[in-house]
Coordinates of C-alpha atoms in Angstrom, one line a residue:
X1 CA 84.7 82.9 101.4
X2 CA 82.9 82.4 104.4
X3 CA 83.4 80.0 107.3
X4 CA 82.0 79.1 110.9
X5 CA 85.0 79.0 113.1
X6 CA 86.5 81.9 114.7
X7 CA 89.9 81.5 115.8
X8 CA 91.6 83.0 118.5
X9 CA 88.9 85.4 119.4
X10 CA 87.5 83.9 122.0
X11 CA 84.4 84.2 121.1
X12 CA 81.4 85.2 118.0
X13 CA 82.9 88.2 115.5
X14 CA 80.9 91.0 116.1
X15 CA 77.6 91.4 113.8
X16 CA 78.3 94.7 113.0
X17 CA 82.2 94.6 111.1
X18 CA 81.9 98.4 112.7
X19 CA 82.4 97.1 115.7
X20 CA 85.7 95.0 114.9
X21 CA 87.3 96.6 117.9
X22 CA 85.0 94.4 120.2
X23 CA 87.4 91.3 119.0
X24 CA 90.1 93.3 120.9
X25 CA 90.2 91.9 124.7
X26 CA 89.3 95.2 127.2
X27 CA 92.0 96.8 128.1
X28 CA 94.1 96.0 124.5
X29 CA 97.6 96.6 124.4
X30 CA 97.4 97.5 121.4
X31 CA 94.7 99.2 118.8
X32 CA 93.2 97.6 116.0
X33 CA 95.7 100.0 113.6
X34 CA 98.7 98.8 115.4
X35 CA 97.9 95.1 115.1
X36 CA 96.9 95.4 111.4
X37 CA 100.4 97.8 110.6
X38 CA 102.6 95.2 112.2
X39 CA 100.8 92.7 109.3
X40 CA 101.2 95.4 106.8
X41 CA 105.4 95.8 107.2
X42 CA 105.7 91.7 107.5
X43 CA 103.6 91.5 104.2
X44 CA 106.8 93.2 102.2
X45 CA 110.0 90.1 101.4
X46 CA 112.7 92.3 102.8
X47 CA 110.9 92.7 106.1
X48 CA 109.8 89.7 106.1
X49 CA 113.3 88.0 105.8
X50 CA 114.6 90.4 108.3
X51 CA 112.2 89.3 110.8
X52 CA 112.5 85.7 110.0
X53 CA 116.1 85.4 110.7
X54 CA 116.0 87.2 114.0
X55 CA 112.8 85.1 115.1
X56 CA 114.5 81.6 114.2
X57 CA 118.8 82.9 114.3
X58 CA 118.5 85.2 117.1
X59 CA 119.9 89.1 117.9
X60 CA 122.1 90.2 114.6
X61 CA 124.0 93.8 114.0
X62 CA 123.3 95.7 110.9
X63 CA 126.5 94.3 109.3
X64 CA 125.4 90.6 110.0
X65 CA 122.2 91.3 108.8
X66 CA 123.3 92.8 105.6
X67 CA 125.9 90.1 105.0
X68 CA 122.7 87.6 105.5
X69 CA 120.4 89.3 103.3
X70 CA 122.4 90.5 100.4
X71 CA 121.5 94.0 100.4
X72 CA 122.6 97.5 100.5
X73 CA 123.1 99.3 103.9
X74 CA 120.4 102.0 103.5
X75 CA 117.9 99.4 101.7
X76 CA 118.4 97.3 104.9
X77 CA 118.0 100.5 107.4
X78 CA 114.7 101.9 106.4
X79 CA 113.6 97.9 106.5
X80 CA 114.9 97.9 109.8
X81 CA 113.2 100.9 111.1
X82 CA 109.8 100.3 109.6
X83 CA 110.1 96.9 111.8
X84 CA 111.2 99.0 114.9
X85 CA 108.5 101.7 114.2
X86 CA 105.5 99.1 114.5
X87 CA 107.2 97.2 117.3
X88 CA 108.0 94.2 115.4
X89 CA 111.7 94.8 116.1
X90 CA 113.6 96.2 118.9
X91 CA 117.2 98.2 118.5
X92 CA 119.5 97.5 121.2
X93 CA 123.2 98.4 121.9
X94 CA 125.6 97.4 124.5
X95 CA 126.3 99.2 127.2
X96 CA 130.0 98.7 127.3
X97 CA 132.5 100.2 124.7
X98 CA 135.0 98.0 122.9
X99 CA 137.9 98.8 120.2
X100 CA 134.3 99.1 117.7
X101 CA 132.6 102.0 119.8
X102 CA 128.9 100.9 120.6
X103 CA 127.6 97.2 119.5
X104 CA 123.9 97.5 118.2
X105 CA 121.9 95.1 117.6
X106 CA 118.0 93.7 116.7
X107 CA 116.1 91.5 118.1
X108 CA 112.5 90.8 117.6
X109 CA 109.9 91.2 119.9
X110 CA 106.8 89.3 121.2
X111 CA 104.7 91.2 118.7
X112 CA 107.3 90.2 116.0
X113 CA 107.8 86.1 117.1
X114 CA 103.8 86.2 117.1
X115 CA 102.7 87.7 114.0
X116 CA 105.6 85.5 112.1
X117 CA 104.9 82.2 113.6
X118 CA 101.6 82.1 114.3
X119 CA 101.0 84.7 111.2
X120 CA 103.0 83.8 107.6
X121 CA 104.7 80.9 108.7
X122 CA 101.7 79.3 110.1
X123 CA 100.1 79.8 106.8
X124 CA 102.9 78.2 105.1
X125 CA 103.3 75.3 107.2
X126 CA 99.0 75.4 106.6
X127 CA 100.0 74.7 102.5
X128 CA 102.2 72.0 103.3
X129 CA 100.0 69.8 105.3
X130 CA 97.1 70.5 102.9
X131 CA 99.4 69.8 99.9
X132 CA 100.2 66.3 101.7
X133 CA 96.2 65.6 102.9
X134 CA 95.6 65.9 98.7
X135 CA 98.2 64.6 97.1
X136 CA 97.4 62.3 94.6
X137 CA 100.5 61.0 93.6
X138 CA 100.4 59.1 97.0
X139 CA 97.4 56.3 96.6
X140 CA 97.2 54.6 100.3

């Protein structure tokens, strides 16, 4: 499927798909790899759900995230740190002790608001206005 617009690139793709890098402003902060793992780990539910309800509810603990989501503890952590090992997530914890020890948190970052709302849910909200535009079921 080919098309004629580029978006967000600034500019022509390179003629040689060798040469992808060149769509990456100079310096990057990130490589190509990175940018394409962070779409890899959104592209599995879990994660994706995880990173949903941070971008749109805000910081959550482990236990409020697994009260959320519905899913075992473990399950939930090795979502959680494939999120936080491609810098979709962050893990925080609060500095001050309470009657729980240590608060931690996760919030997402840029990288993680980006790739979700100008990534999946972009697409998504893409389906709905095309599914609207050719609707036949609603004859102006």
């Amino acid at each position: 499927m080919g098309t004629d617009r580029v978006h967000g690139t600034g500019g022509d793709p390179p003629e040689d798909p060798k040469n992808v890098e060149d769509l990456l402003p100079e310096p990057s902060v990130l490589r190509l790899e990175e940018y394409l793992a962070m779409h890899v780990a959104i592209g599995h539910r879990i994660r994706y759900e995880i990173l949903y309800r941070l971008v749109h509810g805000g910081d959550m603990s482990l236990k409020e995230l697994e009260e959320a989501i519905g899913i075992d503890d473990s399950t939930l952590r090795y979502h959680l740190n494939e999120l936080v090992d491609v810098g979709l997530l962050q893990k925080r914890q609060r500095t001050e002790h309470d009657q729980d020890g240590l608060y931690t948190y996760y919030r997402a970052t840029v990288f993680g608001e980006v790739t979700l709302i100008e990534g999946v849910d972009e697409l998504i909200r893409g389906e709905w206005a095309f599914e609207r535009l050719y609707d036949s079921s609603t004859e102006a």
